[in-house]
Tab-separated table of C-alpha atoms and ligand atoms in Angstrom:
chain	number	residue	atom	x	y	z
A	102	MET	CA	0.059	0.053	0.068
A	103	ASP	CA	2.904	2.356	-0.569
A	104	THR	CA	2.372	3.021	-4.121
A	105	LEU	CA	2.425	6.650	-5.418
A	106	LEU	CA	1.528	5.805	-9.035
A	107	TYR	CA	0.390	2.467	-10.501
A	108	VAL	CA	0.121	2.261	-14.267
A	109	GLU	CA	-1.119	-0.993	-15.626
A	110	GLY	CA	-1.647	-1.831	-19.312
A	111	LEU	CA	-1.976	1.578	-20.549
A	112	SER	CA	-2.594	1.940	-24.320
A	113	VAL	CA	-3.339	5.230	-26.245
A	114	SER	CA	-3.812	5.393	-29.968
A	115	PHE	CA	-4.118	8.022	-32.423
A	116	ASP	CA	-6.066	7.046	-35.567
A	117	GLY	CA	-5.054	3.507	-35.090
A	118	PHE	CA	-1.349	4.194	-34.211
A	119	LEU	CA	-0.458	2.899	-30.698
A	120	ALA	CA	1.531	5.714	-28.989
A	121	LEU	CA	1.364	3.707	-25.636
A	122	ARG	CA	1.168	-0.046	-25.799
A	123	THR	CA	0.188	-1.739	-22.619
A	124	LEU	CA	2.632	0.176	-20.614
A	125	ASN	CA	3.309	-0.623	-17.031
A	126	LEU	CA	4.996	1.622	-14.564
A	127	ILE	CA	5.133	1.820	-10.725
A	128	LEU	CA	6.379	4.705	-8.697
A	129	GLU	CA	6.744	3.842	-4.952
A	130	ARG	CA	5.823	6.766	-2.460
A	131	GLN	CA	9.296	6.973	-0.992
A	132	GLU	CA	10.843	7.305	-4.461
A	133	ARG	CA	11.868	11.000	-5.030
A	134	ILE	CA	12.777	11.292	-8.649
A	135	ARG	CA	12.058	8.999	-11.663
A	136	LEU	CA	13.852	9.834	-14.975
A	137	LEU	CA	12.008	9.026	-18.287
A	138	ILE	CA	14.100	8.684	-21.428
A	139	GLY	CA	13.810	7.284	-24.795
A	140	PRO	CA	14.200	8.047	-28.404
A	141	ASN	CA	11.862	10.613	-30.252
A	142	GLY	CA	8.363	9.335	-30.436
A	143	ALA	CA	8.769	6.806	-27.697
A	144	GLY	CA	5.603	7.816	-26.032
A	145	LYS	CA	7.107	9.957	-23.050
A	146	THR	CA	4.944	13.123	-23.617
A	147	THR	CA	1.804	10.868	-24.362
A	148	LEU	CA	2.282	9.154	-20.978
A	149	PHE	CA	2.140	12.630	-19.405
A	150	ASP	CA	-0.873	13.548	-21.586
A	151	ALA	CA	-2.772	10.387	-20.228
A	152	LEU	CA	-1.801	10.727	-16.567
A	153	THR	CA	-3.112	14.371	-16.568
A	154	GLY	CA	-6.260	13.817	-18.540
A	155	GLN	CA	-5.041	15.408	-21.920
A	156	VAL	CA	-5.732	12.351	-23.779
A	157	LYS	CA	-8.086	9.520	-23.206
A	158	PRO	CA	-6.490	6.027	-23.035
A	159	ASP	CA	-8.072	3.029	-24.825
A	160	HIS	CA	-7.233	0.598	-22.123
A	161	GLY	CA	-5.368	0.468	-18.892
A	162	ARG	CA	-5.470	1.497	-15.198
A	163	VAL	CA	-3.869	4.334	-13.410
A	164	LEU	CA	-4.085	4.508	-9.721
A	165	PHE	CA	-2.647	7.361	-7.731
A	166	LYS	CA	-1.856	6.996	-4.096
A	167	ASP	CA	-3.421	3.584	-4.158
A	168	HIS	CA	-6.890	4.644	-4.406
A	169	VAL	CA	-7.447	7.668	-6.739
A	170	ASP	CA	-8.365	6.255	-10.253
A	171	LEU	CA	-7.064	9.123	-12.525
A	172	LEU	CA	-8.441	7.775	-15.737
A	173	GLY	CA	-11.772	9.551	-16.549
A	174	LEU	CA	-11.008	12.422	-14.154
A	175	SER	CA	-10.786	16.051	-15.674
A	176	GLU	CA	-7.465	17.784	-15.959
A	177	HIS	CA	-8.559	20.213	-13.095
A	178	VAL	CA	-9.543	17.450	-10.794
A	179	ILE	CA	-6.336	15.576	-11.386
A	180	ALA	CA	-4.341	18.698	-10.578
A	181	ASN	CA	-6.365	19.126	-7.511
A	182	HIS	CA	-5.202	15.712	-6.514
A	183	GLY	CA	-1.740	16.982	-6.806
A	184	VAL	CA	-0.577	15.723	-10.231
A	185	ILE	CA	0.914	18.867	-11.733
A	186	ARG	CA	2.493	19.043	-15.094
A	187	LYS	CA	4.931	21.323	-16.788
A	188	PHE	CA	4.942	21.509	-20.525
A	189	GLN	CA	8.356	21.907	-22.401
A	190	THR	CA	7.845	25.559	-23.472
A	191	PRO	CA	7.761	28.065	-20.586
A	192	SER	CA	4.446	29.609	-20.294
A	193	VAL	CA	4.964	32.704	-18.150
A	194	PHE	CA	3.362	36.245	-18.494
A	195	PRO	CA	6.177	38.287	-20.132
A	196	ASP	CA	4.739	41.596	-19.309
A	197	HIS	CA	4.141	40.979	-15.722
A	198	THR	CA	6.952	40.826	-12.986
A	199	VAL	CA	8.229	37.674	-11.601
A	200	PHE	CA	6.332	38.363	-8.500
A	201	GLU	CA	3.021	38.944	-10.212
A	202	ASN	CA	3.407	35.728	-12.208
A	203	MET	CA	3.678	33.939	-8.861
A	204	VAL	CA	0.373	35.736	-7.564
A	205	LEU	CA	-1.214	34.966	-10.661
A	206	SER	CA	-0.571	31.349	-10.576
A	207	SER	CA	-1.762	31.196	-6.890
A	208	GLY	CA	-5.309	31.965	-8.245
A	209	ARG	CA	-5.623	35.464	-7.175
A	210	LYS	CA	-6.030	37.108	-10.649
A	211	ARG	CA	-8.917	39.303	-9.648
A	212	PHE	CA	-6.547	41.067	-6.976
A	213	LEU	CA	-3.549	41.695	-9.430
A	214	ALA	CA	-4.138	45.447	-9.226
A	215	THR	CA	-3.842	45.639	-5.480
A	216	LEU	CA	-1.943	42.432	-5.119
A	217	ALA	CA	0.738	43.652	-2.683
A	218	ALA	CA	-1.906	44.839	-0.335
A	219	ARG	CA	-4.179	41.978	-0.638
A	220	ALA	CA	-1.931	38.812	-0.759
A	221	ALA	CA	-1.904	37.390	2.677
A	222	SER	CA	1.273	37.671	4.404
A	223	ARG	CA	1.479	33.786	4.723
A	224	GLU	CA	1.173	33.623	0.788
A	225	LEU	CA	3.756	36.284	0.335
A	226	ASP	CA	6.085	34.230	2.704
A	227	GLY	CA	5.408	31.270	0.510
A	228	ILE	CA	6.091	33.072	-2.692
A	229	ALA	CA	9.252	34.458	-1.375
A	230	ARG	CA	10.389	31.054	-0.198
A	231	VAL	CA	9.761	29.388	-3.500
A	232	LEU	CA	11.471	32.252	-5.364
A	233	GLU	CA	14.438	31.906	-3.214
A	234	GLN	CA	14.502	28.209	-3.789
A	235	VAL	CA	14.693	28.628	-7.520
A	236	GLY	CA	17.125	31.521	-7.306
A	237	LEU	CA	14.805	34.263	-8.539
A	238	LEU	CA	14.187	36.177	-5.221
A	239	GLN	CA	16.390	39.096	-6.411
A	240	HIS	CA	14.652	39.205	-9.744
A	241	ALA	CA	11.105	39.369	-8.050
A	242	HIS	CA	10.365	42.821	-9.452
A	243	ALA	CA	11.933	42.068	-13.066
A	244	ARG	CA	9.428	41.566	-15.866
A	245	ALA	CA	9.290	37.945	-16.751
A	246	GLY	CA	10.001	38.712	-20.358
A	247	THR	CA	13.403	39.938	-19.438
A	248	LEU	CA	14.562	36.711	-17.788
A	249	SER	CA	16.823	34.278	-19.526
A	250	HIS	CA	15.345	31.060	-21.081
A	251	GLY	CA	16.508	29.098	-17.957
A	252	GLN	CA	15.116	31.567	-15.504
A	253	LYS	CA	11.826	31.522	-17.074
A	254	GLN	CA	11.872	27.598	-16.825
A	255	TRP	CA	12.566	28.148	-13.134
A	256	LEU	CA	9.799	30.547	-12.641
A	257	GLU	CA	7.535	28.300	-14.185
A	258	ILE	CA	8.581	25.544	-11.825
A	259	ALA	CA	8.201	27.854	-9.058
A	260	MET	CA	4.686	28.677	-10.153
A	261	LEU	CA	3.846	24.956	-10.112
A	262	LEU	CA	5.575	24.608	-6.658
A	263	LEU	CA	3.057	26.988	-5.270
A	264	GLN	CA	0.451	24.466	-6.021
A	265	GLU	CA	2.099	22.130	-3.664
A	266	PRO	CA	2.380	19.092	-5.968
A	267	THR	CA	2.509	15.531	-4.722
A	268	LEU	CA	3.593	14.298	-8.269
A	269	LEU	CA	5.335	16.884	-10.447
A	270	LEU	CA	5.786	15.824	-14.149
A	271	LEU	CA	8.395	17.807	-15.920
A	272	ASP	CA	8.748	17.549	-19.786
A	273	GLU	CA	12.368	18.242	-20.952
A	274	PRO	CA	12.923	21.096	-18.347
A	275	VAL	CA	16.591	21.684	-19.478
A	276	ALA	CA	15.923	21.961	-23.143
A	277	GLY	CA	17.471	25.065	-24.492
A	278	MET	CA	19.486	25.862	-21.229
A	279	THR	CA	23.017	26.706	-21.004
A	280	ARG	CA	25.271	24.234	-19.263
A	281	ALA	CA	25.566	26.481	-16.056
A	282	GLU	CA	21.672	26.581	-16.081
A	283	LYS	CA	21.499	22.910	-16.381
A	284	GLU	CA	23.744	22.476	-13.444
A	285	LYS	CA	21.616	24.808	-11.246
A	286	THR	CA	18.636	22.571	-12.369
A	287	VAL	CA	20.105	19.583	-11.033
A	288	ALA	CA	20.657	21.155	-7.694
A	289	LEU	CA	17.065	22.610	-7.829
A	290	MET	CA	15.547	19.206	-8.407
A	291	GLU	CA	17.350	17.800	-5.376
A	292	SER	CA	16.324	20.816	-3.345
A	293	ILE	CA	12.535	20.316	-4.365
A	294	VAL	CA	12.369	16.679	-3.277
A	295	GLN	CA	14.388	17.251	-0.050
A	296	ARG	CA	12.370	20.247	1.115
A	297	SER	CA	8.832	18.679	0.280
A	298	THR	CA	7.216	15.205	-0.081
A	299	CYS	CA	6.739	15.907	-3.861
A	300	THR	CA	8.059	13.178	-6.278
A	301	ILE	CA	9.170	14.365	-9.583
A	302	MET	CA	8.856	12.426	-12.778
A	303	LEU	CA	11.110	13.969	-15.400
A	304	ILE	CA	11.408	13.439	-19.105
A	305	GLU	CA	14.748	14.439	-20.670
A	306	HIS	CA	16.927	13.854	-23.573
A	307	ASP	CA	20.186	15.501	-22.321
A	308	MET	CA	22.115	12.316	-21.153
A	309	GLN	CA	24.551	14.544	-19.126
A	310	PHE	CA	21.834	15.897	-17.129
A	311	VAL	CA	20.217	12.636	-16.795
A	312	ARG	CA	23.434	10.920	-15.670
A	313	GLN	CA	24.000	13.746	-13.060
A	314	ILE	CA	20.575	13.232	-11.553
A	315	ALA	CA	20.490	9.454	-11.713
A	316	GLY	CA	24.017	9.257	-10.254
A	317	ARG	CA	22.540	10.518	-7.007
A	318	GLY	CA	20.573	7.115	-6.853
A	319	HIS	CA	17.369	7.760	-8.766
A	320	ARG	CA	15.885	5.300	-11.112
A	321	VAL	CA	15.679	5.512	-14.981
A	322	THR	CA	12.873	4.243	-17.127
A	323	VAL	CA	13.519	3.856	-20.767
A	324	LEU	CA	10.358	3.949	-23.072
A	325	HIS	CA	10.494	2.609	-26.671
A	326	GLU	CA	7.622	2.339	-29.067
A	327	GLY	CA	5.020	2.938	-26.276
A	328	SER	CA	6.355	0.460	-23.762
A	329	VAL	CA	8.853	0.220	-21.165
A	330	LEU	CA	12.111	-1.170	-22.563
A	331	SER	CA	14.314	-1.076	-19.594
A	332	GLU	CA	14.330	0.132	-16.106
A	333	GLY	CA	16.583	0.501	-13.017
A	334	SER	CA	19.801	2.403	-12.176
A	335	ILE	CA	21.605	4.129	-14.573
A	336	ASP	CA	24.456	1.686	-14.549
A	337	ARG	CA	22.064	-0.981	-15.425
A	338	VAL	CA	20.165	0.791	-18.212
A	339	GLN	CA	23.037	2.463	-19.893
A	340	PRO	CA	24.753	-0.571	-21.119
A	341	ASP	CA	21.516	-2.523	-21.759
A	342	GLU	CA	21.854	-3.737	-25.476
A	343	ARG	CA	18.075	-3.144	-26.140
A	344	VAL	CA	18.450	0.458	-25.216
A	345	ILE	CA	21.502	1.061	-27.418
A	346	GLU	CA	19.676	-0.668	-30.213
A	347	ALA	CA	16.512	1.460	-29.732
A	348	TYR	CA	18.541	4.724	-29.862
A	349	LEU	CA	20.673	3.440	-32.826
A	350	GLY	CA	17.615	2.445	-34.779
A	351	ARG	CA	16.349	5.969	-34.625
A	352	GLY	CA	19.630	7.547	-35.701
A	353	THR	CA	19.934	9.706	-32.587
A	354	VAL	CA	23.168	8.473	-31.296
A	355	SER	CA	24.940	11.803	-30.592
A	356	ALA	CA	24.679	13.596	-27.165
A	357	GLU	CA	21.176	12.054	-26.572
A	358	ALA	CA	22.080	8.293	-26.645
A	359	PRO	CA	22.663	6.899	-23.296
A	360	CYS	CA	25.826	5.013	-24.470
B	685	ATP	N1	-2.139	14.024	-30.838
B	685	ATP	C1	-1.512	13.217	-31.470
B	685	ATP	N2	-2.009	12.874	-32.770
B	685	ATP	C2	-1.363	11.898	-33.511
B	685	ATP	N3	-0.171	11.341	-33.066
B	685	ATP	C3	0.330	11.726	-32.077
B	685	ATP	C4	-0.221	12.667	-31.061
B	685	ATP	N4	0.562	12.884	-29.981
B	685	ATP	C5	1.470	12.123	-30.181
B	685	ATP	N5	1.416	11.268	-31.360
B	685	ATP	C6	2.348	10.367	-31.961
B	685	ATP	O1	2.663	9.284	-30.762
B	685	ATP	C7	4.046	8.942	-30.732
B	685	ATP	C8	4.575	9.304	-29.477
B	685	ATP	O2	4.653	10.813	-29.276
B	685	ATP	P1	5.285	11.425	-28.024
B	685	ATP	O3	5.086	12.869	-28.298
B	685	ATP	O4	4.522	10.924	-26.856
B	685	ATP	O5	6.805	10.987	-28.031
B	685	ATP	P2	7.962	11.555	-27.093
B	685	ATP	O6	8.516	10.137	-26.633
B	685	ATP	O7	7.468	12.515	-26.136
B	685	ATP	O8	9.033	12.159	-28.216
B	685	ATP	P3	10.045	13.304	-28.180
B	685	ATP	O9	11.113	12.909	-27.368
B	685	ATP	O10	10.272	13.704	-29.545
B	685	ATP	O11	9.220	14.533	-27.464
B	685	ATP	C9	4.653	9.782	-31.898
B	685	ATP	O12	4.710	8.865	-33.049
B	685	ATP	C10	3.767	10.985	-32.206
B	685	ATP	O13	3.858	11.253	-33.473
B	686	MG	MG1	7.967	14.564	-25.906
């Protein structure tokens, strides 16, 4: 009874094409970060879509915290259960300040004009704490549009943290970041899971980033053609012949391949 996410036989098709094929995946409650890798088109994003109600699976079962059946619930209800998802492209409001973005994401849209006066001090403390955690406190009054790409990604992660996720789904959070920004993001992921009970499931192609996180003892799941191809520690997954084959078959050896 200690399962955070139980996925059994999940299948999703688009016009007859099976993007997920009877996929099975289990996240234990004590697990803090799960890395999800796999060649382009493996079904990684589709899995997130299915978990968050954005696509309707043909078959399968998804249980959250042992008792919440996520399939069939609306996106909004799934988010209320604590399954929060970040898309690849940052979607912050560029003309608002970092602080205003945080207030907006905390659901206080109507109070924006007088937000400083109206946001309760507890909320302000929470916003400041999360901004400090993602390294943006000193930029609180900068317009979000002036931030670097990496800072925008961190701002969006901060906005999601305000919703106090139980399971945070991040789709390629370091795509387009500089190496220095990626390094900071490794530390940020660790700080998120250390300071809260949140578990992170993270899709990423950048194998240096994946190795840095997995090297701290987090498990890796490799998807291929809609199913789990390999799973375990990075040292187990990386030399797996089937994994190497899957990446070679797609012609994506380069920096992405886990070999
Ligand atoms: N809305 C859709 N309509 C039709 N086909 C789709 C749709 N969404 C995904 N697919 C197909 O499903 C397969 C899996 O796509 P998905 O986006 O989940 O892959 P991915 O593993 O996230 O790939 P990438 O690493 O390139 O982001 C692909 O062949 C894709 O073309
Ligand atoms: Mg994807």
